[in-house]
Amino acid sequence: MDKLSSSLRIGEKIGIGFALVGLLLAGVIWHYHQTLRSVVDDYQQLQRIFEVRKSLAVEIEIEMAAARDAEKSFLLLHQERFAEAVDRHLQAMHEKVGALAKVDQQSQQTAAQLQALMTVYQQRFAAVAEAWRAMGLDENSGIQGAFRQKIHRLHELSAQYNVDRLLTVLLQIRRSEKDLALRQEATYRDRVRRLVAEFRQHLEASELPPAVRQKLLAELATYSRSFETYAESALRPGYSGGGRGPFRDAAQRIEAILHSHYVPELETNVLKLRRREKDFLLRGDESYPPMVVEIARTIRAQIGDSALAETDKAQLLALLRDYQRSFLVLVSQRASIVALTAEMNAAADQVAPLIEANVAQANETMSSRARAIDEDAQASVRLGLIVTASTLLLAVVLALGITARIVRPVRHMAGVLDDLAYGTPTGHVPTVPGGRNEINAMGESLNALLDHRASFLGWWKASMDELIARRAVLGSESEAERDEAILELRAASIVKVQKLNAIRGRLLQHAHAMVDTGRRLSAAGSLPARDGKALEHSAQAIESLLDVLAVEDEAPRAAAGTATGQADAGSAGA
């Protein structure tokens, strides 16, 4: 780590520190944006899938409810526009189910089930609608319209044979006529006149054929005229005519005409027939068709027993037969409609739970997904806080580490310089050879300064020791003092030589470094080849000179011997 730190300059360390802190902050920002994007993507997915699924499920449910409402309106009112509304809502449901199938795999399975059930429901409703069209959507169409035409015609004809009131009035006329003959009172004549006028009113208001009405009116006029003649005679005292005359013959002809167009209670029974028919159409009770058949049998017997012409009987019986046949077909068709409606309701009952389950499933899925997104968002927030705190802590650690790498050597150098200024340095500043760090370079320079100071002080001390030893040798008075001084001189000389060898060794290292540097610069092309060679040769010459100037440890001994000889010569002279 120290080697790596020393290979970087202070500016590079600071730049790398800021870069690392910036990378950490960029990582925090990237994590924040990734978290934000993840949350946004989750909510977009929630909106795109689950919200769409819920919306489509609710729309399908609404369309199905609208289709069922239109279906019930059709079954109740039998109007074609409600059948078209059912088809329209079902078509809209098919489109929404198709859109639901495109949401996701689960929705696709639900949509496939819905499509199958909706198809069955649509087919059953189409069958019910077609059955109602065959039966008749109103009283004038289908089977219902066919037998209605028959019964209306039968009712119209039955009105022509409804002469009960005319017969009743005619009988009242004949009774009053008899009373006049018996009692010979004018009140009976007046009553006959009043009943004749009433008979004429009923005749004119009746639905008898016009020819029959004219014939009856003519006979009634004949009766009225002849009765007046008879009444004048009957009111005279002593009348004994027995109540006979042309008026009697006219009354009998009128009665014969009425009987020839009379079926007892025909119109009443036809109305009863219509009543039971309406009861069945309204309630659908199976007890009413047998009643209709029984009333038709009664009417048939009445027509057969009547005095009508055979052609009239045949017409009435044919209308009654066609009506009964059409009514029984309608009864059968209604039974078929009931069965088809039950099948349609069964199909609809299968669709509705699936739609409700789809809506409930969409709501539950959306709620669970929203909860999961909220939990993920909270976890992402917590993770973001942890990452941010870790990043800040790591940034602080990096800042402290880089600062320590810068401050610690500076503090160490400050201590060394303080020792250098006020005391004796006891150590060197730790450095890394070849380091590019400015502080490392300062440390190397300071170490060199300390070495130079130590070398200078050592050289100076050695020189002073040698000088003192020489003076001691020269000033010795006895042999023992001289030998001791010679030993001290020899030791001082050895120390001096060692100092010189140390300096030479360092200079030799510098020379070797100069040679290597010159070669590298020449190889790199940073210097011209000539300058590089000149630098290399100069360094090699310095190396050679340093080799020549090498001093052996014997030199101090020789110098000591010389000093001894000089001392002896001085003694002899003295």
PDB file of N, CA and C in Angstrom, residues 310-346:
ATOM      1  N   GLU A 310    -126.006 -25.691 -44.103  1.00  0.00           N
ATOM      2  CA  GLU A 310    -124.828 -26.547 -44.066  1.00  0.00           C
ATOM      3  C   GLU A 310    -123.556 -25.789 -44.443  1.00  0.00           C
ATOM      4  N   THR A 311    -123.671 -24.874 -45.375  1.00  0.00           N
ATOM      5  CA  THR A 311    -122.483 -24.087 -45.767  1.00  0.00           C
ATOM      6  C   THR A 311    -122.015 -23.210 -44.608  1.00  0.00           C
ATOM      7  N   ASP A 312    -122.991 -22.642 -43.872  1.00  0.00           N
ATOM      8  CA  ASP A 312    -122.620 -21.832 -42.712  1.00  0.00           C
ATOM      9  C   ASP A 312    -121.997 -22.691 -41.622  1.00  0.00           C
ATOM     10  N   LYS A 313    -122.592 -23.857 -41.411  1.00  0.00           N
ATOM     11  CA  LYS A 313    -122.008 -24.766 -40.425  1.00  0.00           C
ATOM     12  C   LYS A 313    -120.574 -25.150 -40.802  1.00  0.00           C
ATOM     13  N   ALA A 314    -120.370 -25.482 -42.054  1.00  0.00           N
ATOM     14  CA  ALA A 314    -119.029 -25.888 -42.517  1.00  0.00           C
ATOM     15  C   ALA A 314    -118.027 -24.754 -42.330  1.00  0.00           C
ATOM     16  N   GLN A 315    -118.434 -23.544 -42.624  1.00  0.00           N
ATOM     17  CA  GLN A 315    -117.532 -22.397 -42.452  1.00  0.00           C
ATOM     18  C   GLN A 315    -117.158 -22.203 -40.992  1.00  0.00           C
ATOM     19  N   LEU A 316    -118.188 -22.236 -40.107  1.00  0.00           N
ATOM     20  CA  LEU A 316    -117.917 -22.055 -38.695  1.00  0.00           C
ATOM     21  C   LEU A 316    -117.045 -23.173 -38.138  1.00  0.00           C
ATOM     22  N   LEU A 317    -117.352 -24.422 -38.501  1.00  0.00           N
ATOM     23  CA  LEU A 317    -116.575 -25.552 -38.002  1.00  0.00           C
ATOM     24  C   LEU A 317    -115.140 -25.524 -38.513  1.00  0.00           C
ATOM     25  N   ALA A 318    -114.939 -25.081 -39.762  1.00  0.00           N
ATOM     26  CA  ALA A 318    -113.575 -24.981 -40.308  1.00  0.00           C
ATOM     27  C   ALA A 318    -112.768 -23.921 -39.558  1.00  0.00           C
ATOM     28  N   LEU A 319    -113.394 -22.773 -39.297  1.00  0.00           N
ATOM     29  CA  LEU A 319    -112.700 -21.733 -38.534  1.00  0.00           C
ATOM     30  C   LEU A 319    -112.362 -22.224 -37.132  1.00  0.00           C
ATOM     31  N   LEU A 320    -113.314 -22.919 -36.491  1.00  0.00           N
ATOM     32  CA  LEU A 320    -113.078 -23.428 -35.156  1.00  0.00           C
ATOM     33  C   LEU A 320    -111.964 -24.468 -35.163  1.00  0.00           C
ATOM     34  N   ARG A 321    -111.949 -25.350 -36.187  1.00  0.00           N
ATOM     35  CA  ARG A 321    -110.906 -26.377 -36.280  1.00  0.00           C
ATOM     36  C   ARG A 321    -109.524 -25.741 -36.502  1.00  0.00           C
ATOM     37  N   ASP A 322    -109.443 -24.778 -37.390  1.00  0.00           N
ATOM     38  CA  ASP A 322    -108.157 -24.106 -37.641  1.00  0.00           C
ATOM     39  C   ASP A 322    -107.672 -23.364 -36.399  1.00  0.00           C
ATOM     40  N   TYR A 323    -108.592 -22.736 -35.711  1.00  0.00           N
ATOM     41  CA  TYR A 323    -108.215 -22.020 -34.480  1.00  0.00           C
ATOM     42  C   TYR A 323    -107.678 -23.002 -33.440  1.00  0.00           C
ATOM     43  N   GLN A 324    -108.396 -24.113 -33.235  1.00  0.00           N
ATOM     44  CA  GLN A 324    -107.965 -25.069 -32.228  1.00  0.00           C
ATOM     45  C   GLN A 324    -106.598 -25.657 -32.582  1.00  0.00           C
ATOM     46  N   ARG A 325    -106.400 -25.983 -33.874  1.00  0.00           N
ATOM     47  CA  ARG A 325    -105.104 -26.528 -34.290  1.00  0.00           C
ATOM     48  C   ARG A 325    -103.980 -25.511 -34.046  1.00  0.00           C
ATOM     49  N   SER A 326    -104.212 -24.257 -34.430  1.00  0.00           N
ATOM     50  CA  SER A 326    -103.183 -23.222 -34.241  1.00  0.00           C
ATOM     51  C   SER A 326    -102.914 -22.976 -32.756  1.00  0.00           C
ATOM     52  N   PHE A 327    -103.966 -23.018 -31.941  1.00  0.00           N
ATOM     53  CA  PHE A 327    -103.780 -22.801 -30.517  1.00  0.00           C
ATOM     54  C   PHE A 327    -102.957 -23.927 -29.890  1.00  0.00           C
ATOM     55  N   LEU A 328    -103.213 -25.154 -30.280  1.00  0.00           N
ATOM     56  CA  LEU A 328    -102.443 -26.271 -29.742  1.00  0.00           C
ATOM     57  C   LEU A 328    -100.979 -26.214 -30.200  1.00  0.00           C
ATOM     58  N   VAL A 329    -100.764 -25.754 -31.455  1.00  0.00           N
ATOM     59  CA  VAL A 329     -99.375 -25.553 -31.905  1.00  0.00           C
ATOM     60  C   VAL A 329     -98.701 -24.479 -31.058  1.00  0.00           C
ATOM     61  N   LEU A 330     -99.443 -23.408 -30.740  1.00  0.00           N
ATOM     62  CA  LEU A 330     -98.909 -22.348 -29.899  1.00  0.00           C
ATOM     63  C   LEU A 330     -98.575 -22.887 -28.512  1.00  0.00           C
ATOM     64  N   VAL A 331     -99.450 -23.774 -27.971  1.00  0.00           N
ATOM     65  CA  VAL A 331     -99.176 -24.372 -26.663  1.00  0.00           C
ATOM     66  C   VAL A 331     -97.882 -25.171 -26.713  1.00  0.00           C
ATOM     67  N   SER A 332     -97.712 -25.945 -27.777  1.00  0.00           N
ATOM     68  CA  SER A 332     -96.486 -26.731 -27.928  1.00  0.00           C
ATOM     69  C   SER A 332     -95.259 -25.821 -28.070  1.00  0.00           C
ATOM     70  N   GLN A 333     -95.426 -24.734 -28.845  1.00  0.00           N
ATOM     71  CA  GLN A 333     -94.310 -23.800 -29.035  1.00  0.00           C
ATOM     72  C   GLN A 333     -93.943 -23.125 -27.722  1.00  0.00           C
ATOM     73  N   ARG A 334     -94.954 -22.822 -26.933  1.00  0.00           N
ATOM     74  CA  ARG A 334     -94.670 -22.186 -25.647  1.00  0.00           C
ATOM     75  C   ARG A 334     -93.909 -23.135 -24.732  1.00  0.00           C
ATOM     76  N   ALA A 335     -94.271 -24.411 -24.755  1.00  0.00           N
ATOM     77  CA  ALA A 335     -93.531 -25.398 -23.964  1.00  0.00           C
ATOM     78  C   ALA A 335     -92.072 -25.457 -24.424  1.00  0.00           C
ATOM     79  N   SER A 336     -91.891 -25.402 -25.759  1.00  0.00           N
ATOM     80  CA  SER A 336     -90.519 -25.385 -26.286  1.00  0.00           C
ATOM     81  C   SER A 336     -89.778 -24.125 -25.831  1.00  0.00           C
ATOM     82  N   ILE A 337     -90.484 -23.000 -25.820  1.00  0.00           N
ATOM     83  CA  ILE A 337     -89.858 -21.746 -25.371  1.00  0.00           C
ATOM     84  C   ILE A 337     -89.470 -21.838 -23.908  1.00  0.00           C
ATOM     85  N   VAL A 338     -90.323 -22.451 -23.097  1.00  0.00           N
ATOM     86  CA  VAL A 338     -90.007 -22.612 -21.673  1.00  0.00           C
ATOM     87  C   VAL A 338     -88.741 -23.440 -21.500  1.00  0.00           C
ATOM     88  N   ALA A 339     -88.638 -24.543 -22.272  1.00  0.00           N
ATOM     89  CA  ALA A 339     -87.442 -25.381 -22.167  1.00  0.00           C
ATOM     90  C   ALA A 339     -86.201 -24.635 -22.635  1.00  0.00           C
ATOM     91  N   LEU A 340     -86.334 -23.911 -23.787  1.00  0.00           N
ATOM     92  CA  LEU A 340     -85.189 -23.153 -24.296  1.00  0.00           C
ATOM     93  C   LEU A 340     -84.795 -22.036 -23.339  1.00  0.00           C
ATOM     94  N   THR A 341     -85.794 -21.393 -22.725  1.00  0.00           N
ATOM     95  CA  THR A 341     -85.492 -20.335 -21.758  1.00  0.00           C
ATOM     96  C   THR A 341     -84.762 -20.886 -20.547  1.00  0.00           C
ATOM     97  N   ALA A 342     -85.158 -22.076 -20.104  1.00  0.00           N
ATOM     98  CA  ALA A 342     -84.461 -22.706 -18.974  1.00  0.00           C
ATOM     99  C   ALA A 342     -83.006 -22.999 -19.336  1.00  0.00           C
ATOM    100  N   GLU A 343     -82.789 -23.503 -20.567  1.00  0.00           N
ATOM    101  CA  GLU A 343     -81.413 -23.762 -21.009  1.00  0.00           C
ATOM    102  C   GLU A 343     -80.617 -22.454 -21.105  1.00  0.00           C
ATOM    103  N   MET A 344     -81.270 -21.397 -21.610  1.00  0.00           N
ATOM    104  CA  MET A 344     -80.591 -20.107 -21.718  1.00  0.00           C
ATOM    105  C   MET A 344     -80.228 -19.574 -20.333  1.00  0.00           C
ATOM    106  N   ASN A 345     -81.145 -19.677 -19.387  1.00  0.00           N
ATOM    107  CA  ASN A 345     -80.858 -19.208 -18.024  1.00  0.00           C
ATOM    108  C   ASN A 345     -79.738 -20.024 -17.392  1.00  0.00           C
ATOM    109  N   ALA A 346     -79.720 -21.341 -17.682  1.00  0.00           N
ATOM    110  CA  ALA A 346     -78.643 -22.172 -17.144  1.00  0.00           C
ATOM    111  C   ALA A 346     -77.292 -21.725 -17.703  1.00  0.00           C
TER     112      ALA A 346
END
